[in-house]
Tab-separated table of C-alpha atoms in Angstrom:
chain	number	residue	atom	x	y	z
A	17	LEU	CA	99.655	61.819	-7.542
A	18	ARG	CA	96.937	59.784	-9.266
A	19	SER	CA	93.291	59.790	-8.231
A	20	PRO	CA	90.734	56.978	-8.548
A	21	GLU	CA	88.193	57.250	-11.348
A	22	LEU	CA	85.887	60.257	-10.835
A	23	PRO	CA	82.484	61.101	-12.367
A	24	GLY	CA	82.540	63.878	-14.975
A	25	TYR	CA	80.047	66.720	-15.464
A	26	ASP	CA	79.689	69.455	-18.060
A	27	ALA	CA	79.173	73.184	-17.351
A	28	ASP	CA	75.404	72.640	-17.002
A	29	GLY	CA	75.798	69.844	-14.454
A	30	ASN	CA	74.944	66.998	-16.833
A	31	SER	CA	76.778	63.739	-16.316
A	32	THR	CA	79.573	62.940	-18.780
A	33	ALA	CA	82.156	60.177	-19.101
A	34	PRO	CA	84.227	59.402	-15.986
A	35	PHE	CA	87.833	60.562	-15.881
A	36	ARG	CA	91.001	60.005	-13.875
A	37	ALA	CA	93.042	63.027	-12.699
A	38	SER	CA	96.777	62.929	-12.127
A	39	GLU	CA	99.652	65.303	-11.519
A	40	TRP	CA	103.409	65.052	-11.027
A	41	SER	CA	106.328	67.357	-10.277
A	42	ALA	CA	110.115	67.295	-10.641
A	43	ALA	CA	112.600	69.573	-8.905
A	44	VAL	CA	116.268	70.568	-8.921
A	45	ARG	CA	117.951	72.432	-6.058
A	46	ALA	CA	121.419	73.752	-5.205
A	47	ALA	CA	122.973	75.296	-2.088
A	48	MET	CA	126.277	76.898	-1.141
A	49	PRO	CA	127.882	78.071	2.119
A	50	LEU	CA	128.768	81.743	2.568
A	51	GLY	CA	130.831	81.254	5.713
A	52	HIS	CA	130.266	81.756	9.462
A	53	GLY	CA	127.512	79.108	9.408
A	54	ILE	CA	125.409	80.922	6.790
A	55	GLY	CA	124.236	79.158	3.626
A	56	VAL	CA	121.907	80.057	0.758
A	57	GLY	CA	119.984	77.938	-1.709
A	58	ALA	CA	117.790	78.148	-4.771
A	59	GLY	CA	115.717	75.709	-6.785
A	60	ALA	CA	113.101	75.227	-9.476
A	61	ARG	CA	110.200	72.810	-9.752
A	62	LEU	CA	108.144	71.733	-12.743
A	63	PHE	CA	104.421	71.106	-12.114
A	64	ARG	CA	102.336	69.066	-14.557
A	65	LEU	CA	98.557	68.581	-14.374
A	66	GLU	CA	97.669	65.786	-16.796
A	67	ASP	CA	94.513	66.050	-18.899
A	68	ASP	CA	93.486	64.151	-22.032
A	69	ILE	CA	92.405	67.366	-23.791
A	70	GLU	CA	94.706	70.116	-22.500
A	71	PRO	CA	97.375	69.330	-19.880
A	72	LEU	CA	98.768	72.257	-17.881
A	73	THR	CA	102.411	72.988	-17.041
A	74	GLY	CA	103.864	75.460	-14.553
A	75	ILE	CA	107.305	76.324	-13.147
A	76	GLY	CA	107.992	77.606	-9.623
A	77	VAL	CA	111.276	78.891	-8.190
A	78	SER	CA	112.419	78.831	-4.558
A	79	PHE	CA	114.969	80.744	-2.459
A	80	GLY	CA	116.210	80.198	1.078
A	81	VAL	CA	118.814	81.041	3.713
A	82	GLN	CA	120.070	78.931	6.621
A	83	ALA	CA	122.097	79.746	9.745
A	84	ARG	CA	123.854	76.862	11.499
A	85	GLY	CA	125.402	76.898	14.954
A	86	ALA	CA	127.092	74.226	17.034
A	87	SER	CA	123.821	72.439	17.870
A	88	ARG	CA	121.072	74.673	16.445
A	89	THR	CA	119.993	75.464	12.879
A	90	ALA	CA	117.404	77.983	11.629
A	91	GLY	CA	116.159	78.676	8.142
A	92	LEU	CA	113.775	80.848	6.108
A	93	ALA	CA	112.539	80.182	2.571
A	94	LEU	CA	110.085	81.322	-0.070
A	95	THR	CA	109.069	78.326	-2.180
A	96	ASP	CA	107.346	77.624	-5.506
A	97	VAL	CA	106.936	81.210	-6.738
A	98	GLY	CA	105.556	81.414	-10.261
A	99	ALA	CA	102.732	82.371	-12.575
A	100	PRO	CA	99.425	80.453	-12.296
A	101	MET	CA	98.769	77.608	-14.717
A	102	LYS	CA	95.970	78.831	-16.974
A	103	GLY	CA	93.625	76.620	-18.990
A	104	PRO	CA	90.270	76.914	-20.746
A	105	HIS	CA	88.387	76.103	-17.525
A	106	GLY	CA	90.268	78.347	-15.097
A	107	ALA	CA	93.616	79.163	-13.508
A	108	TYR	CA	95.458	76.998	-10.964
A	109	VAL	CA	97.859	78.832	-8.645
A	110	LEU	CA	101.132	77.263	-7.557
A	111	PRO	CA	101.514	76.191	-3.884
A	112	THR	CA	103.619	79.244	-2.921
A	113	TYR	CA	104.675	79.359	0.754
A	114	TRP	CA	106.768	81.327	3.199
A	115	ARG	CA	108.476	78.771	5.448
A	116	ALA	CA	110.533	79.172	8.627
A	117	GLY	CA	112.005	76.473	10.832
A	118	ILE	CA	114.434	75.705	13.627
A	119	GLU	CA	116.034	72.470	14.857
A	120	GLN	CA	117.976	71.691	18.022
A	121	GLU	CA	120.265	68.720	18.678
A	122	MET	CA	120.224	67.262	22.169
A	123	ALA	CA	121.723	64.371	24.176
A	124	GLY	CA	124.951	64.299	22.221
A	125	GLU	CA	123.254	64.277	18.774
A	126	LYS	CA	121.027	61.338	19.722
A	127	VAL	CA	117.876	63.499	19.627
A	128	LEU	CA	116.920	66.176	17.127
A	129	LEU	CA	113.889	68.393	17.848
A	130	ALA	CA	112.437	70.561	15.086
A	131	ALA	CA	109.617	73.053	14.604
A	132	SER	CA	108.393	74.909	11.546
A	133	ILE	CA	105.664	77.272	10.429
A	134	GLU	CA	104.509	78.012	6.912
A	135	ARG	CA	102.044	80.464	5.429
A	136	ALA	CA	100.568	80.155	1.974
A	137	ILE	CA	100.212	83.181	-0.268
A	138	SER	CA	96.496	82.354	-0.212
A	139	GLY	CA	96.523	83.090	3.553
A	140	SER	CA	96.360	79.636	5.226
A	141	THR	CA	98.904	78.881	7.960
A	142	GLN	CA	100.123	75.620	9.439
A	143	GLY	CA	102.780	74.572	11.932
A	144	ALA	CA	104.647	71.335	12.566
A	145	VAL	CA	106.852	69.802	15.242
A	146	GLY	CA	108.967	66.694	14.884
A	147	VAL	CA	111.601	64.535	16.510
A	148	ILE	CA	114.387	62.260	15.310
A	149	MET	CA	115.750	59.733	17.807
A	150	ARG	CA	119.015	57.871	17.119
A	151	PRO	CA	119.261	54.864	19.450
A	152	VAL	CA	122.185	53.507	17.392
A	153	ALA	CA	124.385	55.095	14.743
A	154	SER	CA	122.682	53.378	11.794
A	155	LEU	CA	119.025	53.899	12.826
A	156	GLU	CA	116.747	56.927	13.148
A	157	LEU	CA	113.167	56.868	14.462
A	158	LEU	CA	111.001	59.697	13.097
A	159	GLY	CA	107.802	61.291	14.399
A	160	GLY	CA	105.852	64.441	13.550
A	161	LEU	CA	102.686	66.410	14.340
A	162	LEU	CA	101.020	68.929	12.039
A	163	ALA	CA	98.521	71.626	13.078
A	164	ARG	CA	96.547	73.508	10.419
A	165	GLY	CA	93.318	75.263	9.646
A	166	SER	CA	90.682	72.804	8.456
A	167	ALA	CA	87.333	72.728	6.730
A	168	ALA	CA	84.193	71.628	8.535
A	169	GLY	CA	84.368	67.980	9.518
A	170	GLU	CA	88.157	67.724	9.067
A	171	SER	CA	90.658	67.238	11.853
A	172	PRO	CA	93.020	70.190	12.464
A	173	MET	CA	95.789	67.765	13.478
A	174	GLY	CA	97.785	65.263	11.462
A	175	TRP	CA	100.616	62.913	12.364
A	176	SER	CA	103.348	60.866	10.735
A	177	ALA	CA	105.910	58.294	11.846
A	178	GLY	CA	108.796	56.553	10.155
A	179	VAL	CA	112.291	55.121	10.217
A	180	THR	CA	115.606	55.751	8.429
A	181	VAL	CA	118.355	53.147	8.064
A	182	HIS	CA	121.915	54.265	7.215
A	183	ARG	CA	124.394	52.091	5.325
A	184	GLY	CA	127.577	53.986	4.567
A	185	LEU	CA	126.706	57.038	2.442
A	186	LEU	CA	123.239	55.667	1.651
A	187	ALA	CA	120.089	56.296	3.729
A	188	VAL	CA	116.740	54.564	3.111
A	189	SER	CA	113.610	56.035	4.735
A	190	TYR	CA	110.000	54.955	5.141
A	191	ALA	CA	107.216	57.055	6.679
A	192	PHE	CA	103.490	56.537	7.277
A	193	ARG	CA	101.115	59.498	7.215
A	194	GLN	CA	97.389	59.807	7.830
A	195	ASP	CA	96.010	62.656	5.708
A	196	GLU	CA	92.441	64.006	5.568
A	197	ALA	CA	92.494	64.597	1.800
A	198	LEU	CA	94.619	61.664	0.598
A	199	GLY	CA	93.924	59.106	3.320
A	200	VAL	CA	96.750	56.734	4.275
A	201	THR	CA	99.994	57.811	2.578
A	202	HIS	CA	103.210	55.800	2.396
A	203	ILE	CA	106.438	57.732	1.727
A	204	VAL	CA	109.683	56.049	0.664
A	205	GLY	CA	112.944	58.007	0.423
A	206	LEU	CA	116.449	57.250	-0.837
A	207	ARG	CA	119.274	59.668	-0.022
A	208	MET	CA	123.040	59.690	-0.587
A	209	ASP	CA	125.083	61.934	1.742
A	210	LEU	CA	128.260	62.686	-0.215
A	211	HIS	CA	129.648	64.790	2.645
A	212	GLY	CA	128.766	62.240	5.316
A	213	GLY	CA	126.324	64.565	7.111
A	214	ARG	CA	122.962	63.316	8.397
A	215	ASN	CA	121.280	66.544	9.447
A	216	ALA	CA	118.435	67.298	7.041
A	217	SER	CA	115.040	68.918	7.179
A	218	LEU	CA	112.676	66.867	9.309
A	219	ALA	CA	109.768	68.191	7.247
A	220	THR	CA	111.412	66.757	4.115
A	221	ARG	CA	111.867	63.357	5.671
A	222	LEU	CA	108.306	63.087	6.879
A	223	ASP	CA	106.665	65.201	4.180
A	224	ALA	CA	104.900	66.970	7.019
């Protein structure tokens, strides 16, 4: 994530040289089945806040459990747990969340409905609903709505839409999202399904 050039100020409010903020993250995750439709997973993510004087680095870990039935899947996870990133100008907490979700296949796997709710350790809560429609085997149409608490002047609702095209084990996705903080966001995804399965988190596909 890279911002446009921003004006800089010192501790007394005097104008200084402009600067450009940026941050990036990288993650690794693994999951394993326990049997009877139950699976568990764990992961770690590296956060990096770039700064010309003193960049900050943090590491968060995640844990989750999933229960899968014939046409319904539910899951619960605690994500990005870790110590705050501390610098000379303050501490920056990691985006730690409790997340729960459920998805239901309908119409012979041609429609997938999903809903999720997440609560930040800081106390904010947001919920999302989404749909995947599969008119043909190689194409998925994606749509999502997000409801959240908002600051004054911001919309409490957000939306996203996209498409996924399957070619063998490879899936290429594109989604469009209108966000209050970031504005128009374009999301491109590339996924390889080594086991041939297509069911994945709708929130992951749409970054909702």
